[in-house]
Amino acid sequence: MADQFAVIGLGRFGLSIARSLFESGQEVLGVDVNEERVENAHPYVTHAIIADSTDEETLKSIGIRNFDTVIVAIGNDIQASILSVLMIKELGVKKVIAKALNKLHGQVLTKVGADWVVFPERDMGIRVAHQLLSPNVLNFIELSKDYSVEEIKIPEQMTDKTLRELDLRAKFNLSVIAIRHENDINISPSPDKIIDQGDVLVVIGENRDLERFANLQ
Ligand code: ATP
């Protein structure tokens, strides 16, 4: 059976999560105190209801404990966000994801039991800056403070060579875990694979080495 998701707060952030989950075939309940937001969300979720997530009885009556994952996408009303996370965790939901506006808000959300705190504006800001500084990096996942996986456009002078000839491991201390050409993905490419123009390498390594490679051209 598909996982059951509830998204509380149907602003731009909450609705975008709810909609993506729903379009991927998941069951999604959308909740908001604001009637207009609920009306607007109807086409994009399985059910949408008007409810206040700071009211414990309401949370019980919508059966919040039966959801596998609850996303609390309330930001500006910090008190409502904290109270909601606290009660939803106390009611026994395994995985609660919450949006934080700033570091302190995030710390409190973690203290009251949020399993994953996201900072959408901060994270998107970092992503945009990263993209501006390294235009060849198409996408990245931060594994820790110092290590990432990045999708890097292959510099022109490196095309028509095999992975063995490029020897990114020796030269940059990076490992190529996949090669993407448009929508085709070659996982664990052979050392004899010739890199064509337009190929994107998915590489793992230390950030400073990734940066050195990404800024080659
Ligand atoms: P976004 O940045 O995602 O567009 P926003 O700017 O509309 O959000 P937020 O304060 O983050 O503002 O609110 C997100 C949504 O959460 C709003 O639609 C708001 O009505 C809803 N909301 C706020 N408090 C509660 C609550 N106690 N219960 C349910 N929904 C709530």
Tab-separated table of C-alpha atoms and ligand atoms in Angstrom:
chain	number	residue	atom	x	y	z
A	1	MET	CA	0.000	0.000	0.000
A	2	ALA	CA	1.194	3.526	-0.773
A	3	ASP	CA	2.364	5.640	2.146
A	4	GLN	CA	-0.130	8.034	3.640
A	5	PHE	CA	0.997	11.660	3.799
A	6	ALA	CA	-0.545	14.671	5.494
A	7	VAL	CA	0.597	18.188	4.666
A	8	ILE	CA	-0.351	20.877	7.152
A	9	GLY	CA	-0.182	24.413	5.790
A	10	LEU	CA	-1.030	24.785	2.115
A	11	GLY	CA	1.068	27.856	1.256
A	12	ARG	CA	3.460	27.757	-1.697
A	13	PHE	CA	5.843	25.389	0.078
A	14	GLY	CA	3.260	22.994	1.537
A	15	LEU	CA	1.194	22.872	-1.630
A	16	SER	CA	4.232	22.206	-3.764
A	17	ILE	CA	5.162	19.199	-1.573
A	18	ALA	CA	1.561	17.956	-1.491
A	19	ARG	CA	1.190	18.282	-5.224
A	20	SER	CA	4.454	16.483	-6.044
A	21	LEU	CA	3.561	13.598	-3.738
A	22	PHE	CA	0.046	13.362	-5.182
A	23	GLU	CA	1.327	13.459	-8.767
A	24	SER	CA	3.686	10.591	-7.853
A	25	GLY	CA	0.664	8.509	-6.902
A	26	GLN	CA	0.698	8.943	-3.112
A	27	GLU	CA	-2.324	9.492	-0.882
A	28	VAL	CA	-2.147	13.046	0.410
A	29	LEU	CA	-4.332	14.838	2.927
A	30	GLY	CA	-3.983	18.621	2.799
A	31	VAL	CA	-4.862	20.652	5.889
A	32	ASP	CA	-5.106	24.410	6.354
A	33	VAL	CA	-7.029	26.824	8.600
A	34	ASN	CA	-7.640	29.054	5.638
A	35	GLU	CA	-10.687	28.110	3.559
A	36	GLU	CA	-9.380	29.702	0.375
A	37	ARG	CA	-6.090	27.788	0.593
A	38	VAL	CA	-8.043	24.545	1.047
A	39	GLU	CA	-10.299	25.297	-1.955
A	40	ASN	CA	-7.264	26.094	-4.061
A	41	ALA	CA	-5.555	22.805	-3.061
A	42	HIS	CA	-8.497	20.504	-3.922
A	43	PRO	CA	-7.346	19.516	-7.435
A	44	TYR	CA	-3.845	18.640	-6.241
A	45	VAL	CA	-4.443	16.362	-3.227
A	46	THR	CA	-6.519	13.298	-2.366
A	47	HIS	CA	-8.501	15.219	0.283
A	48	ALA	CA	-8.232	18.774	1.556
A	49	ILE	CA	-9.818	19.914	4.796
A	50	ILE	CA	-10.120	23.070	6.849
A	51	ALA	CA	-8.640	22.421	10.288
A	52	ASP	CA	-6.410	24.011	12.911
A	53	SER	CA	-3.402	21.805	13.622
A	54	THR	CA	-2.787	23.424	17.018
A	55	ASP	CA	-5.988	21.861	18.332
A	56	GLU	CA	-5.325	18.403	19.751
A	57	GLU	CA	-8.930	17.219	19.398
A	58	THR	CA	-8.907	18.215	15.733
A	59	LEU	CA	-5.684	16.283	15.151
A	60	LYS	CA	-7.230	13.229	16.810
A	61	SER	CA	-10.466	13.532	14.855
A	62	ILE	CA	-8.644	13.612	11.507
A	63	GLY	CA	-6.776	10.478	12.634
A	64	ILE	CA	-3.356	12.070	12.304
A	65	ARG	CA	-1.703	9.089	14.025
A	66	ASN	CA	-2.603	6.897	11.028
A	67	PHE	CA	-0.360	8.865	8.692
A	68	ASP	CA	3.130	7.560	7.960
A	69	THR	CA	4.547	11.009	7.369
A	70	VAL	CA	3.275	14.451	8.320
A	71	ILE	CA	4.774	17.602	6.855
A	72	VAL	CA	4.239	20.768	8.903
A	73	ALA	CA	4.626	23.542	6.352
A	74	ILE	CA	3.604	26.439	8.609
A	75	GLY	CA	6.278	29.129	8.788
A	76	ASN	CA	5.239	32.599	9.883
A	77	ASP	CA	3.190	31.494	12.854
A	78	ILE	CA	6.125	30.007	14.753
A	79	GLN	CA	4.021	29.138	17.780
A	80	ALA	CA	1.528	27.199	15.641
A	81	SER	CA	4.355	25.378	13.894
A	82	ILE	CA	6.017	24.308	17.175
A	83	LEU	CA	2.758	23.313	18.875
A	84	SER	CA	1.668	21.304	15.848
A	85	VAL	CA	4.943	19.350	15.649
A	86	LEU	CA	4.903	18.687	19.400
A	87	MET	CA	1.352	17.309	19.384
A	88	ILE	CA	1.698	15.321	16.176
A	89	LYS	CA	4.795	13.588	17.573
A	90	GLU	CA	3.041	12.974	20.893
A	91	LEU	CA	0.140	11.402	19.042
A	92	GLY	CA	2.603	8.863	17.681
A	93	VAL	CA	3.392	9.860	14.077
A	94	LYS	CA	6.730	8.245	13.129
A	95	LYS	CA	8.042	10.811	10.690
A	96	VAL	CA	7.406	14.531	11.020
A	97	ILE	CA	9.055	16.986	8.652
A	98	ALA	CA	8.841	20.661	9.515
A	99	LYS	CA	9.689	23.909	7.809
A	100	ALA	CA	11.731	26.412	9.818
A	101	LEU	CA	12.120	30.117	9.172
A	102	ASN	CA	15.446	30.466	10.948
A	103	LYS	CA	18.060	28.600	12.965
A	104	LEU	CA	16.408	29.074	16.345
A	105	HIS	CA	13.023	27.975	15.036
A	106	GLY	CA	14.765	24.910	13.585
A	107	GLN	CA	16.437	24.080	16.889
A	108	VAL	CA	13.128	24.244	18.748
A	109	LEU	CA	11.442	22.055	16.125
A	110	THR	CA	14.175	19.440	16.591
A	111	LYS	CA	13.776	19.655	20.391
A	112	VAL	CA	10.033	19.033	20.210
A	113	GLY	CA	10.600	15.976	18.046
A	114	ALA	CA	10.742	16.942	14.353
A	115	ASP	CA	12.595	14.186	12.511
A	116	TRP	CA	13.736	16.421	9.683
A	117	VAL	CA	13.789	20.216	9.650
A	118	VAL	CA	13.974	22.032	6.322
A	119	PHE	CA	14.899	25.648	5.655
A	120	PRO	CA	13.488	26.236	2.154
A	121	GLU	CA	14.608	29.837	1.663
A	122	ARG	CA	18.086	29.290	3.103
A	123	ASP	CA	18.618	26.069	1.143
A	124	MET	CA	17.387	27.540	-2.120
A	125	GLY	CA	19.630	30.579	-1.563
A	126	ILE	CA	22.644	28.280	-1.142
A	127	ARG	CA	21.637	26.363	-4.262
A	128	VAL	CA	21.291	29.503	-6.387
A	129	ALA	CA	24.650	30.889	-5.192
A	130	HIS	CA	26.307	27.539	-5.889
A	131	GLN	CA	24.841	27.485	-9.388
A	132	LEU	CA	26.022	31.043	-10.056
A	133	LEU	CA	29.564	30.278	-8.930
A	134	SER	CA	29.788	26.909	-10.692
A	135	PRO	CA	27.565	27.007	-13.789
A	136	ASN	CA	28.813	23.555	-14.830
A	137	VAL	CA	27.292	21.989	-11.739
A	138	LEU	CA	23.761	21.052	-12.714
A	139	ASN	CA	22.714	19.489	-9.446
A	140	PHE	CA	24.198	18.469	-6.132
A	141	ILE	CA	23.496	16.564	-2.948
A	142	GLU	CA	25.376	17.494	0.198
A	143	LEU	CA	26.485	14.299	1.964
A	144	SER	CA	28.179	16.115	4.835
A	145	LYS	CA	29.840	19.468	5.408
A	146	ASP	CA	32.801	18.522	3.190
A	147	TYR	CA	31.505	15.862	0.789
A	148	SER	CA	28.925	15.950	-2.008
A	149	VAL	CA	27.625	14.194	-5.061
A	150	GLU	CA	27.472	16.542	-8.062
A	151	GLU	CA	26.283	16.374	-11.646
A	152	ILE	CA	28.984	18.159	-13.634
A	153	LYS	CA	28.945	19.027	-17.341
A	154	ILE	CA	32.050	17.575	-18.941
A	155	PRO	CA	34.563	20.252	-20.018
A	156	GLU	CA	35.055	20.312	-23.788
A	157	GLN	CA	38.773	19.463	-23.642
A	158	MET	CA	37.925	16.228	-21.860
A	159	THR	CA	35.555	14.774	-24.428
A	160	ASP	CA	36.453	11.818	-26.683
A	161	LYS	CA	38.586	10.290	-23.949
A	162	THR	CA	37.901	7.224	-21.845
A	163	LEU	CA	37.302	7.421	-18.125
A	164	ARG	CA	40.598	5.588	-17.676
A	165	GLU	CA	42.437	8.281	-19.657
A	166	LEU	CA	40.730	11.053	-17.743
A	167	ASP	CA	41.733	9.390	-14.479
A	168	LEU	CA	39.709	11.723	-12.281
A	169	ARG	CA	40.523	9.581	-9.290
A	170	ALA	CA	44.255	10.293	-9.493
A	171	LYS	CA	43.992	13.849	-10.785
A	172	PHE	CA	41.102	15.144	-8.693
A	173	ASN	CA	40.469	12.500	-6.073
A	174	LEU	CA	36.923	12.092	-7.460
A	175	SER	CA	34.927	8.948	-8.301
A	176	VAL	CA	32.529	8.832	-11.234
A	177	ILE	CA	29.431	6.931	-10.148
A	178	ALA	CA	27.319	7.470	-13.262
A	179	ILE	CA	27.230	9.194	-16.634
A	180	ARG	CA	24.102	10.901	-17.825
A	181	HIS	CA	23.385	11.749	-21.456
A	182	GLU	CA	20.071	13.596	-21.551
A	183	ASN	CA	17.695	11.032	-20.039
A	184	ASP	CA	19.963	7.970	-20.389
A	185	ILE	CA	21.859	7.041	-17.274
A	186	ASN	CA	24.826	4.680	-17.286
A	187	ILE	CA	25.405	3.470	-13.727
A	188	SER	CA	28.913	2.295	-12.751
A	189	PRO	CA	30.407	3.086	-16.169
A	190	SER	CA	33.291	0.962	-17.395
A	191	PRO	CA	36.786	2.563	-17.435
A	192	ASP	CA	36.734	2.114	-21.221
A	193	LYS	CA	33.630	4.257	-21.637
A	194	ILE	CA	34.349	7.161	-23.972
A	195	ILE	CA	33.033	10.484	-22.735
A	196	ASP	CA	31.050	12.318	-25.397
A	197	GLN	CA	30.212	15.967	-25.713
A	198	GLY	CA	27.094	16.761	-23.702
A	199	ASP	CA	27.755	14.006	-21.165
A	200	VAL	CA	27.178	14.839	-17.556
A	201	LEU	CA	29.305	13.072	-14.962
A	202	VAL	CA	27.816	12.180	-11.599
A	203	VAL	CA	30.796	12.375	-9.275
A	204	ILE	CA	31.350	11.959	-5.583
A	205	GLY	CA	34.141	13.571	-3.626
A	206	GLU	CA	35.367	16.335	-1.377
A	207	ASN	CA	33.838	19.747	-2.094
A	208	ARG	CA	37.156	21.478	-2.828
A	209	ASP	CA	38.072	18.757	-5.376
A	210	LEU	CA	34.619	18.955	-6.957
A	211	GLU	CA	35.020	22.707	-7.244
A	212	ARG	CA	38.470	22.350	-8.854
A	213	PHE	CA	37.024	19.975	-11.466
A	214	ALA	CA	33.807	21.935	-12.061
A	215	ASN	CA	35.707	25.156	-12.718
A	216	LEU	CA	38.177	23.655	-15.176
A	217	GLN	CA	36.874	25.138	-18.397
B	1	ATP	P1	4.594	29.826	1.942
B	1	ATP	O1	5.903	30.499	2.160
B	1	ATP	O2	4.710	28.327	1.949
B	1	ATP	O3	3.820	30.333	0.752
B	1	ATP	P2	2.922	31.499	3.591
B	1	ATP	O4	3.782	32.676	3.269
B	1	ATP	O5	1.531	31.471	3.082
B	1	ATP	O6	3.699	30.143	3.222
B	1	ATP	P3	2.988	30.504	6.306
B	1	ATP	O7	2.831	31.260	7.528
B	1	ATP	O8	4.234	29.729	6.152
B	1	ATP	O9	2.775	31.514	5.143
B	1	ATP	O10	1.701	29.571	6.219
B	1	ATP	C1	1.556	28.459	5.456
B	1	ATP	C2	0.114	27.995	5.560
B	1	ATP	O11	-0.101	27.449	6.864
B	1	ATP	C3	-0.921	29.082	5.382
B	1	ATP	O12	-1.787	28.727	4.314
B	1	ATP	C4	-1.657	29.138	6.715
B	1	ATP	O13	-3.050	29.380	6.562
B	1	ATP	C5	-1.424	27.741	7.261
B	1	ATP	N1	-1.540	27.665	8.715
B	1	ATP	C6	-1.064	28.538	9.621
B	1	ATP	N2	-1.381	28.142	10.876
B	1	ATP	C7	-2.069	26.973	10.751
B	1	ATP	C8	-2.686	26.069	11.669
B	1	ATP	N3	-2.632	26.269	12.984
B	1	ATP	N4	-3.301	24.961	11.186
B	1	ATP	C9	-3.366	24.726	9.850
B	1	ATP	N5	-2.810	25.548	8.941
B	1	ATP	C10	-2.175	26.661	9.369
